[in-house]
PDB file of C-alpha atoms in Angstrom:
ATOM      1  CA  UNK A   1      17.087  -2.908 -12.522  1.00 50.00           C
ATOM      2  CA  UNK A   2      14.210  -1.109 -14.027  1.00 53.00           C
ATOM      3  CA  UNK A   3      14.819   2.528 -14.930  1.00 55.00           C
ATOM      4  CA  UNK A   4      13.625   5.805 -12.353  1.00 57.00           C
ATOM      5  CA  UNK A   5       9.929   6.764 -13.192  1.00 58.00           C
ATOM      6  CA  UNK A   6      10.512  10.580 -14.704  1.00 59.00           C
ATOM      7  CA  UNK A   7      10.260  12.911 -12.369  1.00 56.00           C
ATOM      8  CA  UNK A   8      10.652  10.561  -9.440  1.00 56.00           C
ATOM      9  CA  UNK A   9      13.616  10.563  -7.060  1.00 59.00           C
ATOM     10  CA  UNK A  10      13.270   7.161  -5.319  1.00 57.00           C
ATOM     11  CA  UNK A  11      15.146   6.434  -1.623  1.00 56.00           C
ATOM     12  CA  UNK A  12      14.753   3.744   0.471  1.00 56.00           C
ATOM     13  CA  UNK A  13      11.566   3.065   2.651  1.00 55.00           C
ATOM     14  CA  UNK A  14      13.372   3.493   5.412  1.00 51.00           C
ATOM     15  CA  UNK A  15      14.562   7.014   5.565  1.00 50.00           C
ATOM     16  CA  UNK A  16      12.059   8.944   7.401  1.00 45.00           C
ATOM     17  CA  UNK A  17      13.646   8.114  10.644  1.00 46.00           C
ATOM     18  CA  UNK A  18      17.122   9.440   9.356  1.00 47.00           C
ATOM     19  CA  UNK A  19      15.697  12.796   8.265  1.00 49.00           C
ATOM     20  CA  UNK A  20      13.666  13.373  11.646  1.00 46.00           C
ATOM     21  CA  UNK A  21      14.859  17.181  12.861  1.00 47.00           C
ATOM     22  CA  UNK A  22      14.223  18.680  16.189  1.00 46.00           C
ATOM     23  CA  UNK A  23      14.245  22.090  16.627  1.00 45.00           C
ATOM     24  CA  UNK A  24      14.881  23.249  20.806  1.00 47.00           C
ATOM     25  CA  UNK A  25      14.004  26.244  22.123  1.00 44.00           C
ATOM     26  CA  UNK A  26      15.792  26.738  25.743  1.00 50.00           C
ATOM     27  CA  UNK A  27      12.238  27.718  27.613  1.00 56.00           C
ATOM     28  CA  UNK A  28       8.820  27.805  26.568  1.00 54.00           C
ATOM     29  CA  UNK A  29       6.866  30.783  27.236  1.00 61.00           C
ATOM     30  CA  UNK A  30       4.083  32.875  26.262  1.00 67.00           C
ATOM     31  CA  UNK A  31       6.628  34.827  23.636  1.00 73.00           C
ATOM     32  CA  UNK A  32       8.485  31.565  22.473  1.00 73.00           C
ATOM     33  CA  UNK A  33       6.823  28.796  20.633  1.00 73.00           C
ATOM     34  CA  UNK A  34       7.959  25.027  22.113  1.00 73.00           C
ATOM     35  CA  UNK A  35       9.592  22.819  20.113  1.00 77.00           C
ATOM     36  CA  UNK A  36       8.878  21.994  16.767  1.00 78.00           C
ATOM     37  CA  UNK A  37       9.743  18.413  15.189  1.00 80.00           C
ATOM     38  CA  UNK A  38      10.041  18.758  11.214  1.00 78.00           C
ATOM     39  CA  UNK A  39       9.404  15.457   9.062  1.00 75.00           C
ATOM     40  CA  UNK A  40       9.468  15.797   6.016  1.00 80.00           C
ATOM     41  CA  UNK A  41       6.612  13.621   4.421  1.00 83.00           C
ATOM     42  CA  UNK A  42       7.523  10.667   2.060  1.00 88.00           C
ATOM     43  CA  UNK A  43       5.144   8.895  -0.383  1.00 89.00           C
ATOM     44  CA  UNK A  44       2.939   5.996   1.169  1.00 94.00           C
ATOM     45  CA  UNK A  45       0.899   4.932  -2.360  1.00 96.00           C
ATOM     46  CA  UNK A  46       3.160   3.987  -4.906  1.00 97.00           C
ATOM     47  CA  UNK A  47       2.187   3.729  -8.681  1.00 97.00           C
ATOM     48  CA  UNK A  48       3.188   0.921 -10.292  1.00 97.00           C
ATOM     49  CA  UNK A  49       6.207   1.987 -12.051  1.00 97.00           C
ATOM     50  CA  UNK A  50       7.483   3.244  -8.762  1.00 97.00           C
ATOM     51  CA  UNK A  51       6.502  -0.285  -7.125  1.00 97.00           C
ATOM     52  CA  UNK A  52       8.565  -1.833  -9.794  1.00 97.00           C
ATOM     53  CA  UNK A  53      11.644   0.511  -9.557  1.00 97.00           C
ATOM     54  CA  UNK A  54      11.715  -0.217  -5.411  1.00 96.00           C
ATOM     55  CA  UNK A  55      11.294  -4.057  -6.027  1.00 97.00           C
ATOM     56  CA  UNK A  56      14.278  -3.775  -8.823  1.00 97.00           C
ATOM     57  CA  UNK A  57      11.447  -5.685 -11.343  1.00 96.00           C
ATOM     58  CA  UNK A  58      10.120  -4.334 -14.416  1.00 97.00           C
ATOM     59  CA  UNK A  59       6.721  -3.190 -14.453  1.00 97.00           C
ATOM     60  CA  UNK A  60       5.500  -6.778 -15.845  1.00 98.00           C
ATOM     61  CA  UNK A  61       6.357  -8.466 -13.376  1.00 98.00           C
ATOM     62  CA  UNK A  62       5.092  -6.206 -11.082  1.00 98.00           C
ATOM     63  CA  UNK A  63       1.574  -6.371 -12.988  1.00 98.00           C
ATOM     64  CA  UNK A  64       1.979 -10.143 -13.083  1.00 98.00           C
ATOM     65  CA  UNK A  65       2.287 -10.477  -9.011  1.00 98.00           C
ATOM     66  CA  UNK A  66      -0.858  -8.298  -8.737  1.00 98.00           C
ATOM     67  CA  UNK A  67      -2.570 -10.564 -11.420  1.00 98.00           C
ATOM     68  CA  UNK A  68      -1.505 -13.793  -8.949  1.00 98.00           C
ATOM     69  CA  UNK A  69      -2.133 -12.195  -5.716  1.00 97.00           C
ATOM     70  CA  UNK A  70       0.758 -12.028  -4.595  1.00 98.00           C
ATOM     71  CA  UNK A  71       1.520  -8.120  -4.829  1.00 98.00           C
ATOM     72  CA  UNK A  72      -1.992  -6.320  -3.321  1.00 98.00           C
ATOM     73  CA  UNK A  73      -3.095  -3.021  -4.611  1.00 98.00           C
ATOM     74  CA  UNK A  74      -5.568  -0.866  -3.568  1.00 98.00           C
ATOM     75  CA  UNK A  75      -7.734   1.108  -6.128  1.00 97.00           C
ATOM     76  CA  UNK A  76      -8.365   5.095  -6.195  1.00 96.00           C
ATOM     77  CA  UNK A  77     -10.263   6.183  -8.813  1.00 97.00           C
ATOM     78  CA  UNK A  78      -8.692   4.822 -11.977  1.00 96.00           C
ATOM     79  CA  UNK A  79      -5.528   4.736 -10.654  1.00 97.00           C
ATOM     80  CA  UNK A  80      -3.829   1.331  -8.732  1.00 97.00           C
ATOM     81  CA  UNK A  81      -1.332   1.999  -6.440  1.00 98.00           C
ATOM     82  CA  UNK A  82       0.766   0.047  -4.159  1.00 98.00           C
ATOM     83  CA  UNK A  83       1.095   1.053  -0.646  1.00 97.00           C
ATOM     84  CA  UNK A  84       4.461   0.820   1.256  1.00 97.00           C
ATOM     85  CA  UNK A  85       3.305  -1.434   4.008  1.00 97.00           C
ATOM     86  CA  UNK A  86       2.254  -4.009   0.886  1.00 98.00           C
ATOM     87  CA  UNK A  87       6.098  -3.491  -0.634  1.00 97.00           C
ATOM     88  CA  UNK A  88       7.469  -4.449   2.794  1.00 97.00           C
ATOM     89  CA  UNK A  89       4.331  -7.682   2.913  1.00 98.00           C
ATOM     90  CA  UNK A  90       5.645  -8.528  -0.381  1.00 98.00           C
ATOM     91  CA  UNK A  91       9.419  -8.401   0.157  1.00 97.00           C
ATOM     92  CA  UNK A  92       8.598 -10.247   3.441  1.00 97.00           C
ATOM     93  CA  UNK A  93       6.830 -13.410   1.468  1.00 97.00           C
ATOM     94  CA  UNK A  94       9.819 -13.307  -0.773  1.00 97.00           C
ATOM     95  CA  UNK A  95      12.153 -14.200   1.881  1.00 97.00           C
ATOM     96  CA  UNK A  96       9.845 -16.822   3.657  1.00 96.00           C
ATOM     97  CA  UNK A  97       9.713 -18.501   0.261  1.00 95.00           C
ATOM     98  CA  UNK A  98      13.431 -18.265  -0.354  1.00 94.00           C
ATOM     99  CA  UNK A  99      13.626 -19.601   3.260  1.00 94.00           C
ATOM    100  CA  UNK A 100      11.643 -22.834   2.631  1.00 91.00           C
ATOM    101  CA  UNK A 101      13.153 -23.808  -0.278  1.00 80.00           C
TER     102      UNK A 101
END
């Protein structure tokens, strides 16, 4: 499994829905706000070393399945990153591969 990024604390994809807070007041009124939901935000563009630590790959392969196609990108600036919703595409093709085989 390919080694953390430095700095980066990965978790899964999924874990926005677990970390969802809801703060209740008893009564809305002029004095009291209503009810605030807190999400925290989570990265949606991934670099490519952070692609490759999600996918388990090193970052090779991951530049090899964006050379083929398989793994899209999107360019800002300079800088390729992978969004999450092309992760989930990719890990998605993997299994209907694995599937037909």
């Amino acid at each position: 499994m390919a080694p953390t990024p430095k700095g980066h604390a990965m978790r899964p994809l999924t874990d926005v829905s677990a970390e969802l807070q809801i703060t209740h007041s008893t009564r809305a009124t002029a004095t009291t706000p209503p009810p605030t939901v807190v999400v925290p935000l989570q990265r949606r563009l991934h670099s490519v070393s952070d692609a490759a630590y999600v996918l388990g790959f090193e970052r090779t392969t991951v530049w090899e399945q964006i050379r083929l196609g398989r793994l899209r990108t999107v360019r800002v600036g300079r800088r390729r990153l992978v969004p999450t919703e092309y992760i989930e595409e990719y890990i998605e093709m993997l299994k209907r591969e694995s599937d037909a085989a």
